[in-house]
CSV table of C-alpha atoms in Angstrom, one decimal:
chain,number,residue,atom,x,y,z
V,1,MET,CA,0.0,0.0,0.0
V,2,HIS,CA,1.2,3.5,-0.7
V,3,ASP,CA,1.9,6.5,1.6
V,4,PRO,CA,-0.7,9.0,0.1
V,5,GLN,CA,1.5,12.0,0.8
V,6,GLU,CA,4.4,10.3,-1.0
V,7,LEU,CA,2.1,9.3,-3.9
V,8,LEU,CA,1.0,12.8,-4.4
V,9,LYS,CA,4.1,14.7,-3.5
V,10,ASP,CA,5.1,15.5,-7.1
V,11,GLY,CA,1.9,17.3,-7.8
V,12,PRO,CA,-1.1,16.8,-10.1
V,13,GLN,CA,0.9,16.6,-13.3
V,14,ALA,CA,3.0,13.6,-12.1
V,15,VAL,CA,-0.1,11.9,-10.8
V,16,ARG,CA,-1.8,12.4,-14.2
V,17,ARG,CA,1.2,10.9,-15.9
V,18,LEU,CA,1.1,7.9,-13.6
V,19,ALA,CA,-2.7,7.6,-14.3
V,20,ARG,CA,-1.9,7.4,-18.0
V,21,ARG,CA,0.6,4.6,-17.5
V,22,ARG,CA,-1.6,2.7,-15.0
V,23,HIS,CA,-5.3,3.2,-16.0
V,24,ASP,CA,-6.6,1.7,-12.8
V,25,LEU,CA,-5.5,4.8,-10.9
V,26,ASP,CA,-8.0,7.7,-10.1
V,27,PRO,CA,-5.9,10.6,-9.0
V,28,ALA,CA,-8.8,12.9,-8.3
V,29,ALA,CA,-10.5,10.4,-6.1
V,30,LEU,CA,-7.2,9.8,-4.2
V,31,ALA,CA,-6.6,13.5,-3.6
V,32,ASP,CA,-10.2,14.1,-2.5
V,33,ALA,CA,-10.0,11.2,0.0
V,34,LEU,CA,-6.7,12.5,1.4
V,35,ARG,CA,-8.1,16.0,1.8
V,36,GLU,CA,-11.2,14.6,3.5
V,37,ARG,CA,-9.0,12.5,5.9
V,38,ASN,CA,-6.7,15.4,6.7
V,39,GLY,CA,-9.6,17.8,7.3
V,40,ALA,CA,-11.3,15.3,9.6
V,41,GLN,CA,-8.1,14.8,11.6
V,42,ALA,CA,-7.6,18.6,11.8
V,43,GLU,CA,-11.2,19.0,13.2
V,44,VAL,CA,-10.5,16.4,15.8
V,45,THR,CA,-7.3,18.2,16.9
V,46,ARG,CA,-9.2,21.5,17.0
V,47,LEU,CA,-12.0,20.2,19.2
V,48,ARG,CA,-9.7,18.4,21.6
V,49,THR,CA,-7.6,21.5,22.0
V,50,GLU,CA,-10.8,23.5,22.7
V,51,LEU,CA,-11.9,20.8,25.2
V,52,ASN,CA,-8.6,21.0,27.0
V,53,ARG,CA,-8.5,24.8,27.0
V,54,THR,CA,-12.0,24.9,28.5
V,55,ALA,CA,-11.0,22.4,31.2
V,56,ARG,CA,-7.9,24.4,32.2
V,57,ALA,CA,-9.8,27.7,32.1
V,58,ARG,CA,-12.6,26.5,34.4
V,59,ARG,CA,-12.6,28.2,37.8
V,60,SER,CA,-11.9,26.2,40.9
V,61,GLY,CA,-14.7,24.5,42.7
V,62,PRO,CA,-17.5,22.4,41.4
V,63,PRO,CA,-18.6,23.1,37.8
V,64,THR,CA,-21.8,24.9,37.3
V,65,GLU,CA,-24.7,23.2,35.4
V,66,GLU,CA,-24.0,25.5,32.5
V,67,GLU,CA,-20.3,24.4,32.5
V,68,LYS,CA,-21.3,20.8,32.7
V,69,ALA,CA,-23.7,21.1,29.7
V,70,SER,CA,-21.1,22.9,27.7
V,71,ALA,CA,-18.5,20.2,28.4
V,72,ARG,CA,-20.9,17.5,27.5
V,73,ALA,CA,-21.7,19.2,24.2
V,74,LEU,CA,-18.1,19.7,23.4
V,75,ARG,CA,-17.3,16.1,24.3
V,76,ALA,CA,-20.1,14.9,22.0
V,77,GLU,CA,-18.7,17.1,19.2
V,78,VAL,CA,-15.2,15.4,19.7
V,79,GLN,CA,-16.9,12.0,19.5
V,80,ARG,CA,-18.7,12.8,16.3
V,81,ALA,CA,-15.5,14.3,14.8
V,82,GLU,CA,-13.5,11.2,15.8
V,83,ALA,CA,-16.1,9.0,14.2
V,84,ALA,CA,-16.0,11.1,11.0
V,85,ALA,CA,-12.1,10.9,11.1
V,86,ARG,CA,-12.3,7.1,11.4
V,87,THR,CA,-14.7,6.9,8.4
V,88,ALA,CA,-12.5,9.2,6.3
V,89,ALA,CA,-9.3,7.2,7.3
V,90,ALA,CA,-11.0,3.9,6.4
V,91,HIS,CA,-12.2,5.3,3.0
V,92,LEU,CA,-8.6,6.5,2.2
V,93,THR,CA,-7.2,3.0,3.3
V,94,GLU,CA,-9.8,1.3,1.1
V,95,LEU,CA,-8.9,3.4,-1.9
V,96,LEU,CA,-5.1,3.0,-1.3
V,97,LEU,CA,-5.5,-0.8,-1.2
V,98,SER,CA,-6.9,-0.5,-4.8
V,99,VAL,CA,-4.1,1.7,-6.1
V,100,PRO,CA,-1.6,-0.3,-8.1
V,101,ASN,CA,2.2,-0.1,-7.8
V,102,ILE,CA,4.0,2.7,-9.5
V,103,PRO,CA,6.0,1.6,-12.6
V,104,LEU,CA,9.7,2.4,-12.6
V,105,ASP,CA,10.9,5.0,-15.1
V,106,ALA,CA,12.7,2.3,-17.0
V,107,VAL,CA,9.4,0.6,-17.8
V,108,PRO,CA,8.1,1.6,-21.3
V,109,ASP,CA,4.7,3.2,-21.8
V,110,GLY,CA,2.0,1.1,-23.4
V,111,ASP,CA,-1.3,-0.7,-22.6
V,112,SER,CA,-0.8,-4.3,-23.7
V,113,GLU,CA,1.6,-7.1,-24.5
V,114,LYS,CA,1.9,-5.7,-28.0
V,115,GLU,CA,4.1,-2.9,-26.6
V,116,ALA,CA,6.4,-5.3,-24.8
V,117,VAL,CA,10.1,-4.8,-25.6
V,118,GLU,CA,12.0,-7.9,-26.6
V,119,ILE,CA,15.2,-8.2,-24.7
V,120,ARG,CA,16.7,-11.5,-26.0
V,121,ARG,CA,16.0,-14.9,-27.4
V,122,GLY,CA,17.3,-18.3,-26.2
V,123,GLY,CA,17.2,-22.0,-26.8
V,124,PRO,CA,17.0,-23.8,-30.1
V,125,ALA,CA,15.6,-22.1,-33.3
V,126,PRO,CA,11.8,-22.0,-33.2
V,127,ARG,CA,10.1,-24.8,-35.1
V,128,PRO,CA,8.0,-23.5,-38.0
V,129,ALA,CA,4.4,-22.9,-37.2
V,130,ASP,CA,3.2,-24.1,-40.7
V,131,GLY,CA,1.7,-27.5,-40.2
V,132,ALA,CA,2.5,-27.6,-36.5
V,133,ARG,CA,0.0,-29.4,-34.2
V,134,HIS,CA,-1.7,-28.0,-31.1
V,135,HIS,CA,-0.6,-29.6,-27.8
V,136,ALA,CA,-4.2,-30.8,-27.1
V,137,ASP,CA,-4.3,-32.8,-30.3
V,138,ILE,CA,-0.8,-34.2,-29.6
V,139,GLY,CA,-1.7,-35.1,-26.0
V,140,GLU,CA,-4.9,-36.8,-27.0
V,141,SER,CA,-3.3,-38.8,-29.8
V,142,LEU,CA,-0.6,-40.0,-27.4
V,143,GLY,CA,-3.3,-40.9,-24.9
V,144,ILE,CA,-1.8,-38.9,-22.1
V,145,LEU,CA,-4.2,-35.9,-21.9
V,146,ASP,CA,-8.0,-36.5,-21.5
V,147,GLY,CA,-10.0,-33.3,-21.8
V,148,PRO,CA,-13.4,-35.0,-21.9
V,149,ALA,CA,-12.7,-36.8,-18.6
V,150,ALA,CA,-11.8,-33.5,-16.9
V,151,ALA,CA,-15.0,-31.9,-18.3
V,152,ARG,CA,-17.1,-34.8,-16.9
V,153,LEU,CA,-15.5,-34.4,-13.4
V,154,SER,CA,-15.4,-30.6,-13.1
V,155,GLY,CA,-16.5,-28.8,-16.2
V,156,ALA,CA,-14.5,-26.5,-18.5
V,157,ARG,CA,-11.0,-25.4,-17.8
V,158,PHE,CA,-9.8,-28.4,-16.0
V,159,ALA,CA,-7.3,-31.2,-17.1
V,160,VAL,CA,-6.6,-34.8,-16.6
V,161,ALA,CA,-3.2,-36.3,-17.4
V,162,ARG,CA,-2.6,-40.0,-17.4
V,163,GLY,CA,0.2,-42.5,-17.7
V,164,ALA,CA,3.3,-41.0,-19.2
V,165,GLY,CA,1.6,-37.6,-19.1
V,166,ALA,CA,1.1,-37.7,-15.3
V,167,ARG,CA,4.7,-39.1,-15.0
V,168,LEU,CA,6.0,-36.1,-17.1
V,169,GLU,CA,4.2,-33.7,-14.8
V,170,ARG,CA,5.7,-35.3,-11.7
V,171,ALA,CA,9.2,-35.4,-13.3
V,172,LEU,CA,8.9,-31.6,-14.1
V,173,ARG,CA,8.0,-30.8,-10.5
V,174,ASP,CA,11.1,-32.7,-9.2
V,175,PHE,CA,13.4,-31.4,-11.9
V,176,LEU,CA,12.5,-27.7,-11.3
V,177,LEU,CA,12.6,-27.9,-7.5
V,178,ASP,CA,16.0,-29.7,-7.6
V,179,LEU,CA,17.4,-27.0,-10.0
V,180,HIS,CA,16.3,-24.1,-7.8
V,181,THR,CA,17.2,-25.7,-4.4
V,182,ARG,CA,20.5,-27.3,-5.5
V,183,GLU,CA,21.9,-24.8,-7.9
V,184,HIS,CA,20.0,-21.5,-7.4
V,185,GLY,CA,20.0,-21.3,-3.6
V,186,TYR,CA,16.3,-21.4,-2.9
V,187,THR,CA,14.9,-23.0,0.3
V,188,GLU,CA,11.9,-25.3,-0.5
V,189,GLN,CA,8.8,-24.7,1.5
V,190,SER,CA,5.6,-26.8,1.9
V,191,VAL,CA,2.9,-24.2,2.4
V,192,PRO,CA,-0.9,-24.1,2.9
V,193,PHE,CA,-3.1,-23.9,-0.2
V,194,LEU,CA,-5.9,-22.1,1.8
V,195,VAL,CA,-5.1,-18.7,3.4
V,196,ASP,CA,-7.1,-16.0,5.1
V,197,ARG,CA,-8.1,-12.6,3.9
V,198,ASP,CA,-5.2,-10.7,5.5
V,199,THR,CA,-2.8,-12.9,3.8
V,200,MET,CA,-4.4,-12.3,0.4
V,201,THR,CA,-4.4,-8.6,1.1
V,202,GLY,CA,-0.7,-8.5,2.0
V,203,THR,CA,0.4,-9.5,-1.6
V,204,GLY,CA,-2.3,-7.5,-3.4
V,205,GLN,CA,-4.9,-10.1,-4.4
V,206,LEU,CA,-7.5,-8.4,-2.2
V,207,PRO,CA,-9.5,-6.3,-2.3
V,208,LYS,CA,-9.2,-5.6,-6.0
V,209,PHE,CA,-9.3,-9.2,-7.5
V,210,GLU,CA,-11.8,-10.9,-5.3
V,211,ASP,CA,-13.9,-12.0,-8.3
V,212,ASP,CA,-10.8,-14.0,-9.6
V,213,LEU,CA,-10.5,-16.0,-6.4
V,214,PHE,CA,-12.0,-19.2,-5.2
V,215,ARG,CA,-13.4,-18.7,-1.7
V,216,THR,CA,-14.4,-21.2,1.0
V,217,GLN,CA,-16.7,-20.7,3.9
V,218,VAL,CA,-17.1,-23.2,6.7
V,219,GLY,CA,-19.2,-21.8,9.6
V,220,GLU,CA,-17.7,-18.4,10.4
V,221,ARG,CA,-14.3,-19.2,8.9
V,222,GLU,CA,-13.5,-17.8,5.5
V,223,LEU,CA,-10.4,-19.0,3.5
V,224,PHE,CA,-9.3,-18.5,-0.1
V,225,LEU,CA,-7.6,-21.0,-2.4
V,226,ILE,CA,-4.2,-19.6,-3.4
V,227,PRO,CA,-3.9,-18.3,-7.0
V,228,THR,CA,-0.1,-18.7,-6.7
V,229,ALA,CA,2.5,-19.8,-4.1
V,230,GLU,CA,3.6,-16.2,-4.1
V,231,VAL,CA,0.8,-15.5,-1.6
V,232,PRO,CA,1.9,-17.9,1.2
V,233,LEU,CA,5.6,-17.7,0.4
V,234,THR,CA,5.8,-13.9,0.7
V,235,ASN,CA,3.6,-13.8,3.8
V,236,LEU,CA,6.0,-16.3,5.6
V,237,VAL,CA,7.7,-13.1,6.8
V,238,ALA,CA,4.6,-10.9,7.2
V,239,GLY,CA,4.8,-8.8,10.3
V,240,ARG,CA,8.4,-9.5,10.8
V,241,LEU,CA,11.5,-7.3,11.3
V,242,LEU,CA,14.3,-8.9,9.3
V,243,ASP,CA,18.0,-8.4,9.9
V,244,SER,CA,19.5,-6.9,6.8
V,245,ARG,CA,22.5,-9.2,7.2
V,246,SER,CA,20.2,-12.2,6.7
V,247,LEU,CA,19.0,-11.0,3.3
V,248,PRO,CA,18.2,-11.9,0.6
V,249,LEU,CA,15.8,-14.6,1.5
V,250,ALA,CA,14.9,-17.0,-1.3
V,251,PHE,CA,11.9,-19.4,-1.1
V,252,THR,CA,10.5,-21.9,-3.6
V,253,ALA,CA,7.4,-24.1,-3.6
V,254,CYS,CA,5.4,-26.2,-6.0
V,255,THR,CA,1.7,-25.8,-5.3
V,256,PRO,CA,-1.7,-26.1,-7.0
V,257,CYS,CA,-2.9,-22.7,-8.1
V,258,PHE,CA,-6.6,-21.8,-8.3
V,259,ARG,CA,-8.0,-19.0,-10.5
V,260,ALA,CA,-11.5,-18.2,-11.6
V,261,GLU,CA,-10.2,-16.6,-14.8
V,262,ALA,CA,-13.2,-14.2,-14.6
V,263,GLY,CA,-11.8,-12.0,-17.4
V,264,ALA,CA,-10.7,-14.8,-19.7
V,265,TYR,CA,-14.0,-15.9,-21.3
V,266,GLY,CA,-13.4,-17.4,-24.7
V,267,ARG,CA,-9.6,-17.3,-24.4
V,268,ASP,CA,-7.5,-20.6,-24.6
V,269,THR,CA,-10.5,-22.8,-24.3
V,270,ARG,CA,-8.6,-25.8,-25.8
V,271,GLY,CA,-5.8,-27.5,-24.0
V,272,ILE,CA,-4.0,-26.8,-20.8
V,273,LEU,CA,-2.8,-23.2,-21.1
V,274,ARG,CA,-5.5,-21.5,-19.1
V,275,LEU,CA,-7.1,-23.6,-16.3
V,276,HIS,CA,-9.0,-23.0,-13.1
V,277,GLN,CA,-6.5,-25.4,-11.4
V,278,PHE,CA,-2.9,-25.9,-12.3
V,279,GLU,CA,0.5,-26.6,-10.7
V,280,LYS,CA,3.4,-24.2,-10.6
V,281,VAL,CA,6.8,-23.9,-9.2
V,282,GLU,CA,7.1,-20.4,-7.7
V,283,LEU,CA,10.2,-18.3,-6.7
V,284,VAL,CA,10.1,-15.5,-4.1
V,285,ARG,CA,12.9,-13.3,-2.9
V,286,VAL,CA,13.0,-10.7,-0.1
V,287,CYS,CA,15.8,-8.2,0.1
V,288,ALA,CA,16.7,-4.7,1.0
V,289,PRO,CA,15.1,-2.1,-1.3
V,290,GLU,CA,18.3,-1.0,-3.0
V,291,ASP,CA,19.1,-4.6,-3.9
V,292,ALA,CA,15.8,-5.3,-5.8
V,293,PRO,CA,17.1,-4.4,-9.3
V,294,ALA,CA,19.9,-6.9,-9.1
V,295,GLN,CA,17.7,-9.5,-7.6
V,296,LEU,CA,15.2,-9.1,-10.4
V,297,GLU,CA,17.9,-9.8,-13.1
V,298,LEU,CA,19.0,-12.9,-11.1
V,299,MET,CA,15.5,-14.3,-11.0
V,300,VAL,CA,15.0,-13.8,-14.7
V,301,ASN,CA,18.1,-15.8,-15.2
V,302,HIS,CA,16.8,-18.5,-12.9
V,303,ALA,CA,13.6,-18.7,-14.8
V,304,GLU,CA,15.3,-18.7,-18.2
V,305,GLU,CA,17.7,-21.4,-17.2
V,306,CYS,CA,14.8,-23.8,-16.7
V,307,LEU,CA,13.9,-23.3,-20.4
V,308,LYS,CA,17.5,-23.7,-21.5
V,309,ARG,CA,17.9,-27.0,-19.6
V,310,LEU,CA,14.6,-28.2,-21.2
V,311,GLU,CA,15.8,-27.2,-24.7
V,312,LEU,CA,12.8,-24.9,-25.4
V,313,ALA,CA,12.9,-22.0,-27.7
V,314,HIS,CA,12.0,-18.8,-25.8
V,315,ARG,CA,12.4,-15.1,-25.4
V,316,VAL,CA,12.5,-12.5,-22.7
V,317,VAL,CA,10.4,-9.3,-22.9
V,318,LEU,CA,10.0,-6.3,-20.8
V,319,LEU,CA,6.3,-5.4,-20.1
V,320,PRO,CA,4.9,-2.0,-20.6
V,321,ALA,CA,3.4,0.0,-17.7
V,322,GLY,CA,-0.2,-0.7,-18.7
V,323,ASP,CA,0.3,-4.5,-18.8
V,324,LEU,CA,2.0,-4.8,-15.4
V,325,GLY,CA,0.4,-6.8,-12.6
V,326,PHE,CA,-1.2,-4.9,-9.8
V,327,SER,CA,1.6,-5.3,-7.3
V,328,ALA,CA,4.5,-5.0,-9.8
V,329,ARG,CA,6.7,-1.9,-10.6
V,330,MET,CA,8.7,-3.8,-13.3
V,331,THR,CA,8.1,-7.2,-14.9
V,332,TYR,CA,10.0,-9.4,-17.3
V,333,ASP,CA,8.0,-12.1,-19.1
V,334,VAL,CA,9.8,-15.2,-20.3
V,335,GLU,CA,7.8,-16.4,-23.3
V,336,VAL,CA,8.0,-19.9,-24.8
V,337,TRP,CA,7.5,-20.6,-28.4
V,338,LEU,CA,4.3,-22.6,-29.2
V,339,PRO,CA,4.4,-23.6,-32.8
V,340,GLY,CA,0.8,-25.0,-32.6
V,341,SER,CA,-0.4,-21.4,-32.2
V,342,GLY,CA,2.4,-19.7,-34.1
V,343,SER,CA,3.3,-17.4,-31.2
V,344,TYR,CA,5.3,-16.9,-28.1
V,345,ARG,CA,3.3,-17.2,-24.9
V,346,GLU,CA,4.1,-16.2,-21.4
V,347,ILE,CA,5.5,-19.1,-19.3
V,348,SER,CA,7.1,-17.1,-16.5
V,349,SER,CA,6.4,-13.6,-15.2
V,350,VAL,CA,9.2,-12.3,-13.0
V,351,SER,CA,8.3,-9.1,-11.1
V,352,ASP,CA,10.0,-6.6,-8.8
V,353,CYS,CA,7.3,-5.3,-6.4
V,354,GLY,CA,9.6,-2.8,-4.6
V,355,THR,CA,8.2,-2.1,-1.1
V,356,PHE,CA,4.6,-2.3,-2.3
V,357,GLN,CA,3.8,-5.7,-0.8
V,358,ALA,CA,6.0,-5.2,2.2
V,359,ARG,CA,4.1,-2.1,3.2
V,360,ARG,CA,0.9,-4.0,3.0
V,361,ALA,CA,2.2,-7.1,4.8
V,362,ASP,CA,4.4,-5.2,7.3
V,363,ILE,CA,7.7,-6.7,6.3
V,364,ARG,CA,10.6,-4.6,7.5
V,365,VAL,CA,14.4,-4.5,7.4
V,366,LYS,CA,16.6,-3.5,10.3
V,367,ARG,CA,19.9,-2.1,9.2
V,368,PRO,CA,23.2,-2.3,11.1
V,369,ASP,CA,22.8,1.4,12.2
V,370,GLY,CA,19.4,0.6,13.7
V,371,THR,CA,17.3,2.3,11.1
V,372,ARG,CA,14.2,0.4,9.7
V,373,THR,CA,12.7,0.4,6.3
V,374,PRO,CA,10.1,-1.7,4.4
V,375,ALA,CA,11.7,-4.6,2.6
V,376,ALA,CA,11.5,-5.3,-1.1
V,377,THR,CA,9.8,-8.4,-2.5
V,378,LEU,CA,10.1,-10.2,-5.8
V,379,ASN,CA,8.4,-13.2,-7.3
V,380,GLY,CA,8.3,-15.3,-10.5
V,381,SER,CA,7.1,-18.5,-12.0
V,382,ALA,CA,9.8,-21.1,-12.8
V,383,LEU,CA,7.8,-22.8,-14.2
V,384,PRO,CA,4.1,-23.7,-14.5
V,385,ILE,CA,3.8,-27.4,-15.1
V,386,GLY,CA,0.9,-27.4,-17.6
V,387,ARG,CA,2.3,-24.8,-19.9
V,388,THR,CA,5.7,-26.4,-19.8
V,389,VAL,CA,4.1,-29.7,-20.8
V,390,ALA,CA,2.3,-27.9,-23.6
V,391,ALA,CA,5.6,-26.5,-24.9
V,392,LEU,CA,7.4,-29.8,-24.6
V,393,LEU,CA,4.7,-31.5,-26.7
V,394,GLU,CA,4.5,-28.9,-29.4
V,395,GLN,CA,8.3,-28.4,-29.7
V,396,GLY,CA,9.1,-32.1,-29.2
V,397,VAL,CA,6.7,-33.8,-31.5
V,398,ARG,CA,8.1,-35.8,-34.4
V,399,GLU,CA,6.6,-36.8,-37.8
V,400,ASP,CA,5.7,-40.3,-36.5
V,401,GLY,CA,3.6,-38.7,-33.7
V,402,SER,CA,6.0,-39.4,-30.9
V,403,VAL,CA,7.3,-36.8,-28.6
V,404,VAL,CA,11.0,-36.5,-27.7
V,405,LEU,CA,11.9,-35.1,-24.3
V,406,PRO,CA,15.0,-33.2,-23.3
V,407,GLU,CA,17.9,-35.1,-21.9
V,408,ALA,CA,17.7,-33.2,-18.6
V,409,LEU,CA,14.3,-34.9,-17.8
V,410,VAL,CA,15.4,-38.5,-18.5
V,411,PRO,CA,16.7,-39.2,-15.0
V,412,TYR,CA,13.3,-38.0,-13.7
V,413,THR,CA,11.0,-39.6,-16.2
V,414,GLY,CA,12.9,-42.8,-16.9
V,415,PHE,CA,12.2,-42.5,-20.6
V,416,ARG,CA,13.2,-40.2,-23.5
V,417,ARG,CA,10.3,-40.6,-25.9
V,418,ILE,CA,6.5,-40.9,-25.6
V,419,LEU,CA,5.0,-43.1,-28.3
V,420,PRO,CA,1.5,-43.1,-29.8
V,421,GLY,CA,-0.8,-45.0,-27.5
V,422,GLY,CA,1.1,-43.8,-24.4
V,423,ASP,CA,4.0,-46.3,-24.5
V,424,THR,CA,7.5,-44.9,-23.7
V,425,ALA,CA,11.0,-45.6,-24.8
């Protein structure tokens, strides 16, 4: 959450420029709410000062009935003013909780992925899209993906993998977690998949994106299914004062992710690219604010290394301001080539959130000189299991219908090739 004075300190012109870069910001409403809060607080201060002055000026001896009545009336005014101040403060807080993070100056202007700036490409040369097959067709012909079974169980946007497909998913989980814990220095965590409202608010999912979340209610207890492991991983240090000498902290977890996809009607209805439930290996780092830029570059390299080991064609792009996630101030997307759709598609989003989440979740850093400051948090996917399977199928399919897997996965799968009918070799 932002400090409203800090947000508005550069004046209306700067705020209007921010609003053009982040269209979900209403600077006029923010300024009005801040003015209302400050005015209400000033009125409370004035009335309390008047009450104290009256009490000091009262003559010695028992108060007269007139003095008693005047004091009661003044105290009632103070109470009404305090109630109004609480209401104004709550309104400002509610508004601030819906204000997105401020993009860094290095982030380009633009409203969509079309304005993303390509940074580099990696992996083998992209396979031609002409005549390429969609991963859903490949998976069904191999007998390892069963969309109709998923639809019978749960409806649209769910998936069933069987046999070698399920084994491939398990192999990817183990491979990715081993890579991040053994080579990249992350500590694996096993975290809850259900969290409370405060936890969701700490990382920015609430209140703005409640329609995209799955919520449970048992009696009086309300819990949300996590949309990403970023939520519990970041909140592991919520409310804590961290010694700067212990930073950065680096966490990873593989969890199911649950998303209502409320705004995705009609998009990616085939296959396993956009599901209500999917698994993902997530990376989270917590550091001192001045170290965030270097940590962001490191995390992008970690995500990209996964694709290099899996021999997948990919590219890295810098997102424009209007396409940033709510909590991010700068984001690199790592996009994998999907010849079946003839396009690069996001497979990892690595974001620098600055102190935005730490202010909401009360994550602070204590420096050697004793000063305290909000921490910086960063997060990224590395990688989602379903989208990685889709890329492996589309880039690895051969003319005979079999799919060849990268050498790095063989120790985890026990096979190099998936044959039509689901057999392996």
